GROMACS .gro file of C-alpha atoms in nm:
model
  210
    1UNK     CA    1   3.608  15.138  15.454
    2UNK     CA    2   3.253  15.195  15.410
    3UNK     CA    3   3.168  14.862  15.262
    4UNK     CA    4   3.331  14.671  15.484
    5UNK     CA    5   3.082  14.834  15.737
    6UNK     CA    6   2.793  14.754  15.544
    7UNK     CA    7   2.927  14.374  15.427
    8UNK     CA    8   2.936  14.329  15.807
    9UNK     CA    9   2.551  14.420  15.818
   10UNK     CA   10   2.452  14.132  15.610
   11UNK     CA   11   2.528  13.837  15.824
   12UNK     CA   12   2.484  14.006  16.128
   13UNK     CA   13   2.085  14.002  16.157
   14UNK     CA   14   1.949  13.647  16.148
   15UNK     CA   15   1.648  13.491  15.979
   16UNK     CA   16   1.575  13.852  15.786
   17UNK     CA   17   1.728  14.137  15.532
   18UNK     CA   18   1.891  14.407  15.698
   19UNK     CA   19   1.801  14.732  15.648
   20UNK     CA   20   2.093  15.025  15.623
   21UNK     CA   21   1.938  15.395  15.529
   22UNK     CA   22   2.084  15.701  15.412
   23UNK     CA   23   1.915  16.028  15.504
   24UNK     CA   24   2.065  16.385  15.397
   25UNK     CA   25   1.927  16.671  15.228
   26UNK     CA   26   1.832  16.688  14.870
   27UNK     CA   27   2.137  16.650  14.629
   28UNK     CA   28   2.363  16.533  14.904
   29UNK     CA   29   2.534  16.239  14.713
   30UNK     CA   30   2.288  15.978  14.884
   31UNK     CA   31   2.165  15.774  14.529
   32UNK     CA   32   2.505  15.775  14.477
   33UNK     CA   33   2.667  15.642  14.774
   34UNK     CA   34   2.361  15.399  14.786
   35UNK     CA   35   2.460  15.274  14.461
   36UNK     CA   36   2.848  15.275  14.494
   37UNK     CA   37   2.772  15.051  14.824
   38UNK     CA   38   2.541  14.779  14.662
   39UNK     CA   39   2.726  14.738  14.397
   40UNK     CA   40   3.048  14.710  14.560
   41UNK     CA   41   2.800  14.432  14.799
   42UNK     CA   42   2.730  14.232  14.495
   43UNK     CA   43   3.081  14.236  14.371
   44UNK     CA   44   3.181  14.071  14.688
   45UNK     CA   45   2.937  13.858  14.803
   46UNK     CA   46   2.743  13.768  14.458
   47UNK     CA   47   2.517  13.915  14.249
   48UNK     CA   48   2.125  14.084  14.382
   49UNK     CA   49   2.317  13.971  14.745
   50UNK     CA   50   2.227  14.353  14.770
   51UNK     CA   51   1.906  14.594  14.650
   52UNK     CA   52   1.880  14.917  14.627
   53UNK     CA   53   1.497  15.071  14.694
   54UNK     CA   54   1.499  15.471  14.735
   55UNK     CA   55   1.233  15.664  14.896
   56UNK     CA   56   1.149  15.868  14.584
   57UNK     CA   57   0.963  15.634  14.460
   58UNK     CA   58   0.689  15.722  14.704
   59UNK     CA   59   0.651  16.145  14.554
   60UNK     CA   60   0.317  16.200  14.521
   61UNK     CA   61   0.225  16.191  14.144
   62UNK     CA   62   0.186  16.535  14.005
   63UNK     CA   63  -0.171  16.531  13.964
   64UNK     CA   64  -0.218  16.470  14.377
   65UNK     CA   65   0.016  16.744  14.422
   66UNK     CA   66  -0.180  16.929  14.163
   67UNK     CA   67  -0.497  16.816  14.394
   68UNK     CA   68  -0.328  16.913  14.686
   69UNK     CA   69  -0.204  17.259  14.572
   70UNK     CA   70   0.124  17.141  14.623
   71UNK     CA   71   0.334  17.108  14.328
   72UNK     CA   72   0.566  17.386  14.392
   73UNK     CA   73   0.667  17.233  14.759
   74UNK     CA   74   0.785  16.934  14.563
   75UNK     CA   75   1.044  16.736  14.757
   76UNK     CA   76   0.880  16.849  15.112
   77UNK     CA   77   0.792  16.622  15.388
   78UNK     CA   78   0.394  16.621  15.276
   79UNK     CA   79   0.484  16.593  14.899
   80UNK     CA   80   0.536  16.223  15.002
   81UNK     CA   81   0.331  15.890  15.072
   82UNK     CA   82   0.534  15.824  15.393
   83UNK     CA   83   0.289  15.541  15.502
   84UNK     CA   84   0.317  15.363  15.192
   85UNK     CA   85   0.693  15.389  15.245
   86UNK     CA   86   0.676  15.269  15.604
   87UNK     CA   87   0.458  14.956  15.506
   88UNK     CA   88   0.713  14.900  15.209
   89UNK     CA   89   1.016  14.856  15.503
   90UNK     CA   90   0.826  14.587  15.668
   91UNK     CA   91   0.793  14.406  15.394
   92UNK     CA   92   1.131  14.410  15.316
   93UNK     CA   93   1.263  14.363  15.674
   94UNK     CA   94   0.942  14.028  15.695
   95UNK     CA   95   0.974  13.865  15.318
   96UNK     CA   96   1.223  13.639  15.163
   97UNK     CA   97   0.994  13.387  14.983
   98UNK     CA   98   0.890  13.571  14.641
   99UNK     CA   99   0.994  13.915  14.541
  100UNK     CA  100   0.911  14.249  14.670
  101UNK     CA  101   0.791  14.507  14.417
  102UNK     CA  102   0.894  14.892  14.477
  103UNK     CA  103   0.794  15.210  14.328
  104UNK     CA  104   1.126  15.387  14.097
  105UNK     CA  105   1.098  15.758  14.028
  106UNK     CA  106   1.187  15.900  13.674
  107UNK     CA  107   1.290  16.186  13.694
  108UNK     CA  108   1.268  16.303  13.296
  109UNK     CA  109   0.917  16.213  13.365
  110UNK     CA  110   0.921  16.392  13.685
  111UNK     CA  111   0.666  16.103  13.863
  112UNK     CA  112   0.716  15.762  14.066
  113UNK     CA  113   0.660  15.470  13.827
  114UNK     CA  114   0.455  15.181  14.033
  115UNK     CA  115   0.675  14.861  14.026
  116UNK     CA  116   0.973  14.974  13.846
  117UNK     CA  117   1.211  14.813  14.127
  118UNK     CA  118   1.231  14.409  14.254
  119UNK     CA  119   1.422  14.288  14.559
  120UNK     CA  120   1.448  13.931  14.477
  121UNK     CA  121   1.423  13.642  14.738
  122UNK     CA  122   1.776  13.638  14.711
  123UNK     CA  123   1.877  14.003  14.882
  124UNK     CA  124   2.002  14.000  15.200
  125UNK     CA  125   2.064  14.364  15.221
  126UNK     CA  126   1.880  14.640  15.123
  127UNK     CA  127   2.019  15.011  15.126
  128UNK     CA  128   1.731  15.301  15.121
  129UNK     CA  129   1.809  15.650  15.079
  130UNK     CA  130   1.587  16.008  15.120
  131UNK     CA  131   1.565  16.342  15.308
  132UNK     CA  132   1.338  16.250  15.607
  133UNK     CA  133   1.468  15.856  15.671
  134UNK     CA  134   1.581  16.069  16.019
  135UNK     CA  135   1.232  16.260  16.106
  136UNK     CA  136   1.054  16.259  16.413
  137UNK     CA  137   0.741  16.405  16.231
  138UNK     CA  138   0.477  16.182  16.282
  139UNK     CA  139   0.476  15.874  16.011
  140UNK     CA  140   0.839  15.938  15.913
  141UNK     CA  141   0.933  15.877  16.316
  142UNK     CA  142   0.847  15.523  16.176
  143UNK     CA  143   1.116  15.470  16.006
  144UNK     CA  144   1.405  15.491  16.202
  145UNK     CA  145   1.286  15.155  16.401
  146UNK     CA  146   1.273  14.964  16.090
  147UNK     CA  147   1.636  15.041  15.987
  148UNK     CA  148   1.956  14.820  16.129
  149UNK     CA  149   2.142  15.101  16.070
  150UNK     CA  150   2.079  15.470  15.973
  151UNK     CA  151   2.391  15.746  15.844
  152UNK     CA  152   2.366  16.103  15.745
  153UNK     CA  153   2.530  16.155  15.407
  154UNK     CA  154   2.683  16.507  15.425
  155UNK     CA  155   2.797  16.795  15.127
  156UNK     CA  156   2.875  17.105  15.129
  157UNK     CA  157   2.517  17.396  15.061
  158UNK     CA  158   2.754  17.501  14.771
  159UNK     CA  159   2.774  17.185  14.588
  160UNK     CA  160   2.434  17.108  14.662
  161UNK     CA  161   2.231  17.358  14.508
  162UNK     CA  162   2.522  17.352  14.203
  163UNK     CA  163   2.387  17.010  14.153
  164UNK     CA  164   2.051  17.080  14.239
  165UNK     CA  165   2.013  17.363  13.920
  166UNK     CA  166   2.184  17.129  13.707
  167UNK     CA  167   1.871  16.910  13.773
  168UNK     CA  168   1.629  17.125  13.776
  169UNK     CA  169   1.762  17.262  13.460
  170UNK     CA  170   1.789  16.994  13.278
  171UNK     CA  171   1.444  16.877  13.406
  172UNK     CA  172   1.273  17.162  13.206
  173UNK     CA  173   1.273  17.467  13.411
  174UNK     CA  174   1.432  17.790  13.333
  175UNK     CA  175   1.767  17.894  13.545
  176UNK     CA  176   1.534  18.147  13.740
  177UNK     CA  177   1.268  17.902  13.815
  178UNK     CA  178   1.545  17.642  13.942
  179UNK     CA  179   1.657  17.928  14.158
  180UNK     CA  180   1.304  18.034  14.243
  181UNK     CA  181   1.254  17.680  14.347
  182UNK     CA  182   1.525  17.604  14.550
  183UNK     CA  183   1.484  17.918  14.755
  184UNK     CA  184   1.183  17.853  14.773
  185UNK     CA  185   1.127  17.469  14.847
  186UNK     CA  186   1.471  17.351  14.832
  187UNK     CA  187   1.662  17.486  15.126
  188UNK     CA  188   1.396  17.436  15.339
  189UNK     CA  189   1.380  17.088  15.310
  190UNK     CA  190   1.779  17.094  15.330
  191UNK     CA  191   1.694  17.239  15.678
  192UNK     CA  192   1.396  16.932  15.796
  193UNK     CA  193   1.669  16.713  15.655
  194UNK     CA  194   1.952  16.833  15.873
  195UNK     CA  195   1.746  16.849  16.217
  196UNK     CA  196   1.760  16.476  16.220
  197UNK     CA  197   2.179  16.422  16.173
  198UNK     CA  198   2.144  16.357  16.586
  199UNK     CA  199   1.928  16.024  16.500
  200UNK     CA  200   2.211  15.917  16.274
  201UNK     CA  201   2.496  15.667  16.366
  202UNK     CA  202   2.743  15.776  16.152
  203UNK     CA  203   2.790  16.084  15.924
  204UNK     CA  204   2.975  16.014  15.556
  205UNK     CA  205   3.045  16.172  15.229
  206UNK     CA  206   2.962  16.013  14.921
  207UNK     CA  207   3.368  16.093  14.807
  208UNK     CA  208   3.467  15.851  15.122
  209UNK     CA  209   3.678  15.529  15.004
  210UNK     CA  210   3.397  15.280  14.974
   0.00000   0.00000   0.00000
């Protein structure tokens, strides 16, 4: 079972939090495998044992993408602040003494909101999920060295660009814009995503018994 793999992460790395990431393209199930495997942490081993911190908090806000004439790549490598994200996973992997203060991402607001996530003193595992956690881009190469452990979360292109209009839809654009956009934007960041599935351990589905 998948949370008995990640259970056995917790103990296993003395003196500091370990670190398990989930990388995948977008609308691959990895929010909610992340949050299916905390919680099912916490119901073992105790409440905020467990955090859950997600790369999408570091989008660039709109106006920088705006800025940047970027806003319709939204969701692409550069659309990101990968340093900030970087410096955020040493802080996690270093601090247990006070809490540590993430960036959330609402998405009927379509921005990262500053602070919106804590990983208390108490955490002892912390599961992070986005496209480019496998990368070797410059910056995002980072990342895989701060991570105990790193999986590829896996779906079928069907299902994920079903999902994907559904949010973009519901977000505020039109069914042609969604499917304007994910030609456009979407499927090639499905294919940056995928190029990294070598760096990853283990490849799962978010419908595997966790």
């Amino acid at each position: 079972m998948l949370v008995d793999d990640v259970i056995a992460l917790v103990p296993s790395i003395p003196g500091r939090r370990a670190l398990l990431g989930l990388a995948g393209a977008p609308a691959a199930g990895k929010s909610t495998l992340a949050r299916r495997l905390v919680d099912a942490v916490n119901a073992r081993l105790g409440a905020d044992t467990a955090a859950y911190v997600p790369m999408d908090g570091f989008h660039l806000a709109n106006a920088q993408l705006d800025r940047l004439g970027l806003r319709g790549r939204k969701g692409a490598p550069e659309t990101f602040d990968v340093d900030g994200y970087v410096h955020l996973l040493r802080r996690l992997r270093a601090t247990r003494e006070r809490p540590v203060y993430a960036p959330g991402f609402d998405r009927d607001l379509d921005e990262p909101v500053a602070a919106a996530l804590a990983v208390l003193p108490s955490a002892r595992l912390v599961v992070t999920e986005g496209n480019y956690l496998a990368d070797d881009e410059p910056g995002w190469s980072e990342v895989r060295d701060l991570l105990d452990e790193l999986w590829f979360v896996e779906a079928p292109r069907r299902l994920r660009e079903r999902r994907l209009l559904h949010r973009h839809v519901h977000g505020g654009r039109t069914q042609e814009e969604a499917i304007a956009f994910i030609a456009a934007s979407e499927r090639p960041n499905a294919t940056r995503a995928e190029s990294g599935r070598p760096h990853c351990s283990r490849v799962v589905t978010p419908e595997e018994d966790s």
